[in-house]
Short mmCIF file of C-alpha atoms in Angstrom, two decimals:
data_model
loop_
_atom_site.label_atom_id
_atom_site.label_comp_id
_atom_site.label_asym_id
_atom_site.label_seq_id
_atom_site.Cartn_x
_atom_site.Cartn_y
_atom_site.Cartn_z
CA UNK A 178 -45.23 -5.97 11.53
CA UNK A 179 -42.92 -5.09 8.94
CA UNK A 180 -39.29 -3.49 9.30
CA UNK A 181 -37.28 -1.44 7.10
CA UNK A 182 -33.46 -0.29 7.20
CA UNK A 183 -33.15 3.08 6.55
CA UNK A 184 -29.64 3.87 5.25
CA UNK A 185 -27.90 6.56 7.10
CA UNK A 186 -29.88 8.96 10.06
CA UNK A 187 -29.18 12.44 9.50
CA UNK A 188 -32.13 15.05 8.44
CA UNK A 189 -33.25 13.74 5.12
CA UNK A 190 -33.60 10.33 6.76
CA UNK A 191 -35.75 11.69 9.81
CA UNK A 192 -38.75 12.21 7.64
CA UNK A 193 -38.79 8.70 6.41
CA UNK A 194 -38.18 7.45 9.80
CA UNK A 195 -41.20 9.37 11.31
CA UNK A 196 -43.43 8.47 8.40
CA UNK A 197 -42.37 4.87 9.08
CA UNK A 198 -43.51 5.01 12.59
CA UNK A 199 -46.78 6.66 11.30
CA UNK A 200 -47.71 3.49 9.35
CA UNK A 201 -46.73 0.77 12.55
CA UNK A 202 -43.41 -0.22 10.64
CA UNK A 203 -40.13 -1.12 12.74
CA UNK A 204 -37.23 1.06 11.20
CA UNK A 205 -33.76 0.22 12.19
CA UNK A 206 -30.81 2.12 10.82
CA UNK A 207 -27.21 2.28 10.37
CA UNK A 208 -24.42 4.79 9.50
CA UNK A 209 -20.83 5.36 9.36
CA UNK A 210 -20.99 7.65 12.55
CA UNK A 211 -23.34 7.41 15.75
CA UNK A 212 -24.07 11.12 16.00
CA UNK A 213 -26.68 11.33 13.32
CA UNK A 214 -29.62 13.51 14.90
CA UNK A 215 -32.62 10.45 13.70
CA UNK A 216 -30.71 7.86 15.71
CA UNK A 217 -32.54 8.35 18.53
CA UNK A 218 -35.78 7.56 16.76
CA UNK A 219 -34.81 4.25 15.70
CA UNK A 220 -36.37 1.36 16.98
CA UNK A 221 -32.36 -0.60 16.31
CA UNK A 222 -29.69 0.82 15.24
CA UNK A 223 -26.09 -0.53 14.16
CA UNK A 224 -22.72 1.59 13.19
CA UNK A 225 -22.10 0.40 9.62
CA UNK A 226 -20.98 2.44 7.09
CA UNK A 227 -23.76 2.85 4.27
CA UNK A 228 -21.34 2.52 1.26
CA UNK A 229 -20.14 -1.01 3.22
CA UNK A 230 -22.56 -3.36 0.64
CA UNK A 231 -21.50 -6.55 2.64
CA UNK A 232 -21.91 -4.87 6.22
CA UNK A 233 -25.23 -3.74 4.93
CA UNK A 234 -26.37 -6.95 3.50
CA UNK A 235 -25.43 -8.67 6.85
CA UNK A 236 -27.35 -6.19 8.49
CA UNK A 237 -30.44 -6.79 7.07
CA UNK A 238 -30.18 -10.24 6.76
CA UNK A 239 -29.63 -10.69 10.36
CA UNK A 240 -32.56 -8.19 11.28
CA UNK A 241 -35.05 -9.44 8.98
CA UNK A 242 -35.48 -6.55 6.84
CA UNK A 243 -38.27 -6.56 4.89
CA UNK A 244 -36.64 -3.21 2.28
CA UNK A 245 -33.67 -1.42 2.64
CA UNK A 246 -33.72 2.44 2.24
CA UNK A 247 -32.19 5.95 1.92
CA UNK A 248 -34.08 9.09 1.03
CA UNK A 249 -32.15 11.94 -0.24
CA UNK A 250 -28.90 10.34 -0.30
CA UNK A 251 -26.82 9.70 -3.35
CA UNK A 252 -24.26 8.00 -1.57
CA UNK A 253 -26.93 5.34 -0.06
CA UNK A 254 -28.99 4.79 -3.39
CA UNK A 255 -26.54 2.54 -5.13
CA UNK A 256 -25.66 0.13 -1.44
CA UNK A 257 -30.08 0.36 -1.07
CA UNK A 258 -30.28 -1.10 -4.65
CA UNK A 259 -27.41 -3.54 -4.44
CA UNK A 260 -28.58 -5.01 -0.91
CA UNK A 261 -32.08 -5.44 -1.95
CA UNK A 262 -30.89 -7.57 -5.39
CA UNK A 263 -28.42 -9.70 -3.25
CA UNK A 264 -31.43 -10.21 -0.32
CA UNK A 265 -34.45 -10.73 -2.57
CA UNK A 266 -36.08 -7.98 -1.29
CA UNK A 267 -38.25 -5.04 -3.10
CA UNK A 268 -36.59 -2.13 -5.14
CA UNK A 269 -37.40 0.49 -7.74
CA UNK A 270 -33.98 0.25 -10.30
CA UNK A 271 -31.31 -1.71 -10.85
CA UNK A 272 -27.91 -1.51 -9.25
CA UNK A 273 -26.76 -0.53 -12.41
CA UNK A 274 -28.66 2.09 -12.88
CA UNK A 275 -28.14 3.62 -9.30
CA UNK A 276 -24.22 3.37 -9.98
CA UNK A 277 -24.70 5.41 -13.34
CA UNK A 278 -26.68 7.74 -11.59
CA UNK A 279 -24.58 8.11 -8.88
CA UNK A 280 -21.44 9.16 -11.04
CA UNK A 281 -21.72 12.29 -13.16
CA UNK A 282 -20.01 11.11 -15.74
CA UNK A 283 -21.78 7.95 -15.93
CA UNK A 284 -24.62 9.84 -16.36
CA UNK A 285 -23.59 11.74 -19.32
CA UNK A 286 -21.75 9.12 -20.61
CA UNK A 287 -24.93 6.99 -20.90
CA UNK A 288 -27.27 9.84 -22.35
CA UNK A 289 -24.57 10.38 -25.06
CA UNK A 290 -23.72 14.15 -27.33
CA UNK A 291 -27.14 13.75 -29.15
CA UNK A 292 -29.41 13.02 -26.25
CA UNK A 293 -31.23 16.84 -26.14
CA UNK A 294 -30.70 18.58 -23.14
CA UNK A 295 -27.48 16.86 -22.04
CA UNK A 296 -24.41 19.09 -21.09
CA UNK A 297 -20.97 19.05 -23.17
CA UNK A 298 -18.94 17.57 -20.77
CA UNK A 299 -14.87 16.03 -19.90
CA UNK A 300 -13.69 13.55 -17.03
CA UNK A 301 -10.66 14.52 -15.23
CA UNK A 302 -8.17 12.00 -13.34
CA UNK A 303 -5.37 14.78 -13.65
CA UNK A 304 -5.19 18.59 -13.19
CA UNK A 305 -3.08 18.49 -16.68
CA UNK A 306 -5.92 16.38 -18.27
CA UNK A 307 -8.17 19.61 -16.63
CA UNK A 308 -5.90 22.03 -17.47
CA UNK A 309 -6.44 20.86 -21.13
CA UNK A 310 -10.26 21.72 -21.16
CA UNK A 311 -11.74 23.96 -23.95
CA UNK A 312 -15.11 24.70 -22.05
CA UNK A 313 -15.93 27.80 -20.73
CA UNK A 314 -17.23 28.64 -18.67
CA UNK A 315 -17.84 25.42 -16.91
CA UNK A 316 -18.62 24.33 -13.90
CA UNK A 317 -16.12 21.66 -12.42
CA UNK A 318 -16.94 19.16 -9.80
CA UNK A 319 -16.36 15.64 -8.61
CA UNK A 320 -17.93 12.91 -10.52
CA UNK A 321 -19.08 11.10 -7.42
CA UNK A 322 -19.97 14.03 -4.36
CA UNK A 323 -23.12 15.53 -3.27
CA UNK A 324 -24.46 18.58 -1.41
CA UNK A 325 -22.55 20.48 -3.52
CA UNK A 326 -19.34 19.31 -1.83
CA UNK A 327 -16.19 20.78 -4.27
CA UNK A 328 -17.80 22.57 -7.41
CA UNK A 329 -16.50 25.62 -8.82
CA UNK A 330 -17.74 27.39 -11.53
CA UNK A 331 -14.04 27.99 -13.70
CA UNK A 332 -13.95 30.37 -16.32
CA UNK A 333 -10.18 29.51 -17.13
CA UNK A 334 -7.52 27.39 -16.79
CA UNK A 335 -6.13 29.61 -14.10
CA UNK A 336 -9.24 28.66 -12.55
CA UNK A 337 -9.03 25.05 -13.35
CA UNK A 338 -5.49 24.10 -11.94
CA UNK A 339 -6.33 26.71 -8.53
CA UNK A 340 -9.59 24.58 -7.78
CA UNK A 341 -8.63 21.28 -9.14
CA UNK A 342 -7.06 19.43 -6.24
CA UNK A 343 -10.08 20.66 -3.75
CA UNK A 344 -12.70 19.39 -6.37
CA UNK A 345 -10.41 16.28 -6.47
CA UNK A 346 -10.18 15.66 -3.08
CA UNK A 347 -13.97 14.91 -2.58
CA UNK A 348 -14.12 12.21 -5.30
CA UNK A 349 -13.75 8.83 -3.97
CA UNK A 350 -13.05 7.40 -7.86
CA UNK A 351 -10.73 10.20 -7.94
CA UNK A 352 -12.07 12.18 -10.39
CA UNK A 353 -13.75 15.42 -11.92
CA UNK A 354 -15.73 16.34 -14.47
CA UNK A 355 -15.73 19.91 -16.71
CA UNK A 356 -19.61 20.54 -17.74
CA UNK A 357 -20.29 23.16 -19.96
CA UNK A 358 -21.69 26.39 -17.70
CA UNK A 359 -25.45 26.82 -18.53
CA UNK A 360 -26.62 30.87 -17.67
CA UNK A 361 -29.83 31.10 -16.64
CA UNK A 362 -32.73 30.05 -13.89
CA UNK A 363 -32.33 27.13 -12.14
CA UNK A 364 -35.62 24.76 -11.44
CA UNK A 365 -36.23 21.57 -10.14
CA UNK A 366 -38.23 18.76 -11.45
CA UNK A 367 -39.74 16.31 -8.93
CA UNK A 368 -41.13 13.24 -10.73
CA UNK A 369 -42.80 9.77 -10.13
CA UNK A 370 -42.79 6.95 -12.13
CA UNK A 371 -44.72 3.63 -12.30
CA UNK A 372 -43.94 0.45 -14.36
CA UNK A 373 -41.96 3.42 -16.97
CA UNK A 374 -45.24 5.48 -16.75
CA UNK A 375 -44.83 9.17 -15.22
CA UNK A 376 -47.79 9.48 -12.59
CA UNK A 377 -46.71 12.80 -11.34
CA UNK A 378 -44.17 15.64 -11.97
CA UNK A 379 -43.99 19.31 -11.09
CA UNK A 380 -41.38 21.84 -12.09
CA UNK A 381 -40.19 24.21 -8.87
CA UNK A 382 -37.64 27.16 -8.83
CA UNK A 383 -34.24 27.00 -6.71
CA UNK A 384 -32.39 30.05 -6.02
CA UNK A 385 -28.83 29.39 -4.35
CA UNK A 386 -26.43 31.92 -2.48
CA UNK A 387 -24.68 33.80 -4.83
CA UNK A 388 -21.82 34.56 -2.74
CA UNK A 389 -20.53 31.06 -2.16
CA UNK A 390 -19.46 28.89 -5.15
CA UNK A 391 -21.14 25.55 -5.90
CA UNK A 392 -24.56 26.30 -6.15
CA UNK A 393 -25.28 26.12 -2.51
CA UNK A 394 -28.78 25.82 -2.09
CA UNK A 395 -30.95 28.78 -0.47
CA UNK A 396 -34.47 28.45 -1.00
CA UNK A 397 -37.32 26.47 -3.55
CA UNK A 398 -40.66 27.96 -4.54
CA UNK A 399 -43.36 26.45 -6.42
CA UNK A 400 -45.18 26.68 -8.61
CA UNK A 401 -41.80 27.83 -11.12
CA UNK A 402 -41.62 31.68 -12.15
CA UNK A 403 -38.97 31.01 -14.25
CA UNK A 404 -41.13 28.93 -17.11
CA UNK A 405 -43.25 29.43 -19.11
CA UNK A 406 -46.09 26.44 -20.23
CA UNK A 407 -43.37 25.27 -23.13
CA UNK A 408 -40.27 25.66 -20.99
CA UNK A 409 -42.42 24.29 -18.06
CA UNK A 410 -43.64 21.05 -20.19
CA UNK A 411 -40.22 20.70 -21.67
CA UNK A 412 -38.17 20.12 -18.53
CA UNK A 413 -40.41 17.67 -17.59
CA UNK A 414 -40.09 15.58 -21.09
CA UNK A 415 -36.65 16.05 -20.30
CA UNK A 416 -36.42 14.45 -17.12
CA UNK A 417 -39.11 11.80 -18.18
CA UNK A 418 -36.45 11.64 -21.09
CA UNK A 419 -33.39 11.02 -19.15
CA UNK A 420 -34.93 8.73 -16.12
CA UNK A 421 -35.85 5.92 -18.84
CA UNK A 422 -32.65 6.40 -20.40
CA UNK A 423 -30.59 5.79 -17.76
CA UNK A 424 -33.14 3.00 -16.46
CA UNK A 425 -35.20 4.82 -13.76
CA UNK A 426 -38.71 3.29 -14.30
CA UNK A 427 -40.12 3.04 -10.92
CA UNK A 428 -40.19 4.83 -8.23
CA UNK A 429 -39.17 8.84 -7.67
CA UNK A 430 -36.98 10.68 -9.88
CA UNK A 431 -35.25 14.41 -9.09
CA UNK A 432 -33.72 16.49 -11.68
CA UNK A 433 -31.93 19.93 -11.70
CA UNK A 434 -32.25 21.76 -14.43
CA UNK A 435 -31.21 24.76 -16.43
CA UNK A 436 -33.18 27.39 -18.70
CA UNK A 437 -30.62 28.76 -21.47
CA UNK A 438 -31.02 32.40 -22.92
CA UNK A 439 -33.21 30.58 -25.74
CA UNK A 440 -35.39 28.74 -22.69
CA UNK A 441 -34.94 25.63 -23.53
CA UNK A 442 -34.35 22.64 -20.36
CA UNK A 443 -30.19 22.01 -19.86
CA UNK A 444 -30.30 18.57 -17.40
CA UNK A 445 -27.95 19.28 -14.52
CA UNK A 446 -28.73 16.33 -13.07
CA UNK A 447 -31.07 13.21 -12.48
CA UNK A 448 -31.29 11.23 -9.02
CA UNK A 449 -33.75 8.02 -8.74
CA UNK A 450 -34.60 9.22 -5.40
CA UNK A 451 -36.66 11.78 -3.62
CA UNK A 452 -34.57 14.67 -3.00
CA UNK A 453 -32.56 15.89 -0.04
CA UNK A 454 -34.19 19.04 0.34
CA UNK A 455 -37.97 18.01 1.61
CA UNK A 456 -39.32 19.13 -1.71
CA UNK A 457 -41.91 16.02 -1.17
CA UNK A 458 -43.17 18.36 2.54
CA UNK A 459 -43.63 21.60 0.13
CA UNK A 460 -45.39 20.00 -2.85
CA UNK A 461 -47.39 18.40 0.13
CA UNK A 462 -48.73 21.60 1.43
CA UNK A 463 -48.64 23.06 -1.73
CA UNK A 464 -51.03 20.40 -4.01
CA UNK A 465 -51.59 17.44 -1.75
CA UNK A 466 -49.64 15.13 -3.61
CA UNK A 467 -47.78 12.89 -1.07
CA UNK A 468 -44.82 11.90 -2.58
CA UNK A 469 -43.17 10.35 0.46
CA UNK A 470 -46.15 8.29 1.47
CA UNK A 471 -45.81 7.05 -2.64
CA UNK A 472 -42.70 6.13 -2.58
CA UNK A 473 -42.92 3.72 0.62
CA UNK A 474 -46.54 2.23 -0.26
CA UNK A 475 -44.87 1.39 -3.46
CA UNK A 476 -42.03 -0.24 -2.27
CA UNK A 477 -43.45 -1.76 0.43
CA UNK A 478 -46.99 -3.22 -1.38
CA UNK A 479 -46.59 -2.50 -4.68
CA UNK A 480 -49.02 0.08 -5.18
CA UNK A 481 -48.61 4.03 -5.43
CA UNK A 482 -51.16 6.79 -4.34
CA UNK A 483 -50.54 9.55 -6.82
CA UNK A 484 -53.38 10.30 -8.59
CA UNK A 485 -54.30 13.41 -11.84
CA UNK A 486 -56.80 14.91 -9.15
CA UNK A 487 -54.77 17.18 -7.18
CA UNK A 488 -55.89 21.06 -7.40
CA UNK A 489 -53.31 23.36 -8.04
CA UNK A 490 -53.35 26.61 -6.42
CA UNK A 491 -52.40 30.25 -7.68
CA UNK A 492 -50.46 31.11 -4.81
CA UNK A 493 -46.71 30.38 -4.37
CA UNK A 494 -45.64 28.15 -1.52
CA UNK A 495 -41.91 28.61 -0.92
CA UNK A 496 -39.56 26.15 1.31
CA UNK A 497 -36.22 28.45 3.05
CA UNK A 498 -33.69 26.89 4.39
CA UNK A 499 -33.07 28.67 7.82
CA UNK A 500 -28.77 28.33 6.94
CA UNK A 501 -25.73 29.64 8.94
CA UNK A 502 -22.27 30.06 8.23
CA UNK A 503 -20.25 26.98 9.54
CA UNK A 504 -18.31 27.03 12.98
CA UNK A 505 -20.62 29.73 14.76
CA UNK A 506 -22.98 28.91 17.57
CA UNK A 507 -26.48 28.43 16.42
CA UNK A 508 -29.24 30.70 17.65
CA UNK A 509 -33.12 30.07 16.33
CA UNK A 510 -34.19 33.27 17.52
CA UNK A 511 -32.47 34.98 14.62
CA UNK A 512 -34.29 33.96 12.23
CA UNK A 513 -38.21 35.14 11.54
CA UNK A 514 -40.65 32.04 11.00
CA UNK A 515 -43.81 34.22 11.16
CA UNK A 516 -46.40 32.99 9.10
CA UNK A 517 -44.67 29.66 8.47
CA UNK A 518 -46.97 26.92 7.66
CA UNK A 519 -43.88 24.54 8.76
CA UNK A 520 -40.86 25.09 10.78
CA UNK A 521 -38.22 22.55 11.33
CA UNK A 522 -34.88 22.78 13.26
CA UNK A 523 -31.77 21.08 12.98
CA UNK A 524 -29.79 22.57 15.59
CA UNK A 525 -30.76 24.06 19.11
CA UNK A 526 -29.47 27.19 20.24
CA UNK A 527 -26.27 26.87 21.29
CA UNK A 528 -24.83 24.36 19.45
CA UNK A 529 -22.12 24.72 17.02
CA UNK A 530 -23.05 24.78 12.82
CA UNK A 531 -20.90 21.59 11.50
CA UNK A 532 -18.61 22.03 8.38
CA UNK A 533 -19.93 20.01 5.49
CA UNK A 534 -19.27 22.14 2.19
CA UNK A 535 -16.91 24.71 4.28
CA UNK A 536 -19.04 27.45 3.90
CA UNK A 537 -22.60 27.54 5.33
CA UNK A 538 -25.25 25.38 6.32
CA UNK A 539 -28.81 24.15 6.45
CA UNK A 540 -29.96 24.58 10.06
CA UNK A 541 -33.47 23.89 9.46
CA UNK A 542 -36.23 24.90 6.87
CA UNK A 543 -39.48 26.54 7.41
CA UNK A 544 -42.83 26.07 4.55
CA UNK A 545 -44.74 29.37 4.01
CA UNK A 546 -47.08 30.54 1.39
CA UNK A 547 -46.19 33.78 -0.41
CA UNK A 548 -48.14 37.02 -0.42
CA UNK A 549 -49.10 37.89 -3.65
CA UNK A 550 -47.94 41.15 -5.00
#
């Protein structure tokens, strides 16, 4: 029987856990705390931080890990990759590439000015170095967070110097980067790749609360009603485009992306990883195409399952996130799941929403196809 760690145990990580289980593999797990709601659905489970590469690799090694894992976790990509170099054991990119990946400016850095669809961009150690930025407006945020964690959109450097120490503060290499502030539609791009061959990819709208800064995600739909064919086709060039550049040739790929006022794709970013948001659950029930079962069956034998045969339906298939603001006590029956497909809940009633970006969060997400108008 084979056994996999799976990096970290919070929500994201409960999917790959269960779909572990499905298959007969042993999952153990480890994370920096031991309140992590999957913990209780691993077969082992050890309290190591996941950015702690030696406490990892001494994990595994002393388990008998067969792979080492995350899903939907930036922080955990680069410690997966570098554990599973050091042990011998099977990955999808390099630790270099997760590391460039993993840092914004890495990112742009390594796509360079004339790479199309890549942002105008400065990196930020000091609020005067920020306070010295010429574009706006911009979005500013640490080169190193996730989940949205301190990003502002700043439209000045008023803006700049008020925001700067927050946006600082979540960066563990201490810094921030200034991107050039793209107006229009936001979509998603969920990929696969296969020996630097894309084997599936399908472009999905996300729509964010408005009244919180950072682009704090609120909902996904699919198919995208922002695109047209040529926008649609482009953004997915573009992240094909920017996953070999940065060295993403196996394995699944994310992207956020912009449409400008001339719709043309604007990369936000690129993650070699599926993303945090269950997309691979909605483009389940929306095609068939299993990207979670794809991801493991090609890490684990070598082989993926994607196939061109998948039918495509006219209706839309949406994915909410069922949010609250944080600090208030959860209650599910607020919330109308009628002719969900798929419900899942984070919290029970009664418990209390945690603070993670300081203003509200995802307390579970429900699947439902749309009504057409």
């Amino acid at each position: 029987m084979k056994k996999i760690l799976i990096l970290g145990a919070g929500n994201a990580q409960i999917d790959a856990i269960e779909y572990c289980h499905r298959q007969g593999i042993t999952v153990a797990g480890c994370s920096y705390t031991n309140t992590d709601a999957g913990i209780p659905l691993l077969d082992e489970f050890e309290q190591v931080d996941i950015k702690d590469i030696d406490g990892v690799s001494d994990l595994a090694r002393r388990i008998g890990a067969d792979a080492v894992y995350s899903v939907g976790s930036d922080l955990a990509v680069p410690t997966a990759m570098a554990v599973s170099e050091r042990l011998g054991l099977p990955h999808f990119i390099s630790y270099e590439t997760a590391m460039i990946c993993h840092s914004k400016h890495l990112t742009r850095q390594k796509l360079g000015p004339d790479f199309e669809g890549n942002l105008r961009f400065l990196v930020c150690s000091s609020v005067e170095e920020a306070a010295a930025a010429d574009i706006f407006p911009a979005m500013m945020k640490p080169v190193d967070s996730q989940g949205q964690r301190g990003c502002f959109r700043v439209d000045s450097r008023e803006d700049i110097i008020a925001h700067f120490a927050t946006s600082l503060d979540y960066s563990k290499e201490k810094k921030v980067i200034i991107e050039e502030f793209v107006d229009g539609p936001e979509v998603s791009v969920n990929a696969y790749l296969q020996g630097g061959e894309l084997r599936f990819a399908i472009v999905s709208d996300r729509y964010v609360f408005d009244e919180y800064p950072g682009g704090i995600i609120k909902k996904h739909m699919i198919p995208s009603t922002f695109t047209n064919a040529d926008a649609s086709a482009e953004s997915i060039d573009l992240t094909f485009r920017a996953a070999k550049a940065v060295g993403a040739y196996d394995g699944p790929v994310y992207a956020q992306i912009k449409i400008d006022r001339d719709g043309h794709p604007k990369l936000l970013e690129i993650a070699p990883r599926l993303d945090g948001c269950h997309m691979w659950n909605l483009i389940k029930h929306y095609c068939g195409a299993d990207l979670l079962d794809a991801t493991f069956t090609h890490l684990l034998d070598g082989s993926a399952v994607l196939t061109d045969e998948y039918k495509y339906p006219a209706d839309t298939y949406s994915l909410t996130f069922l949010s609250m603001e944080t600090g208030r006590t959860f209650d599910r029956s607020i919330y109308d799941t009628a002719g969900a497909e798929y419900v899942c809940w984070y919290y029970d009633t009664g418990d209390t929403v945690r603070k993670l970006n300081g203003y509200i969060e995802k307390c579970g997400y429900m699947i439902k196809r749309e009504e057409q108008s």
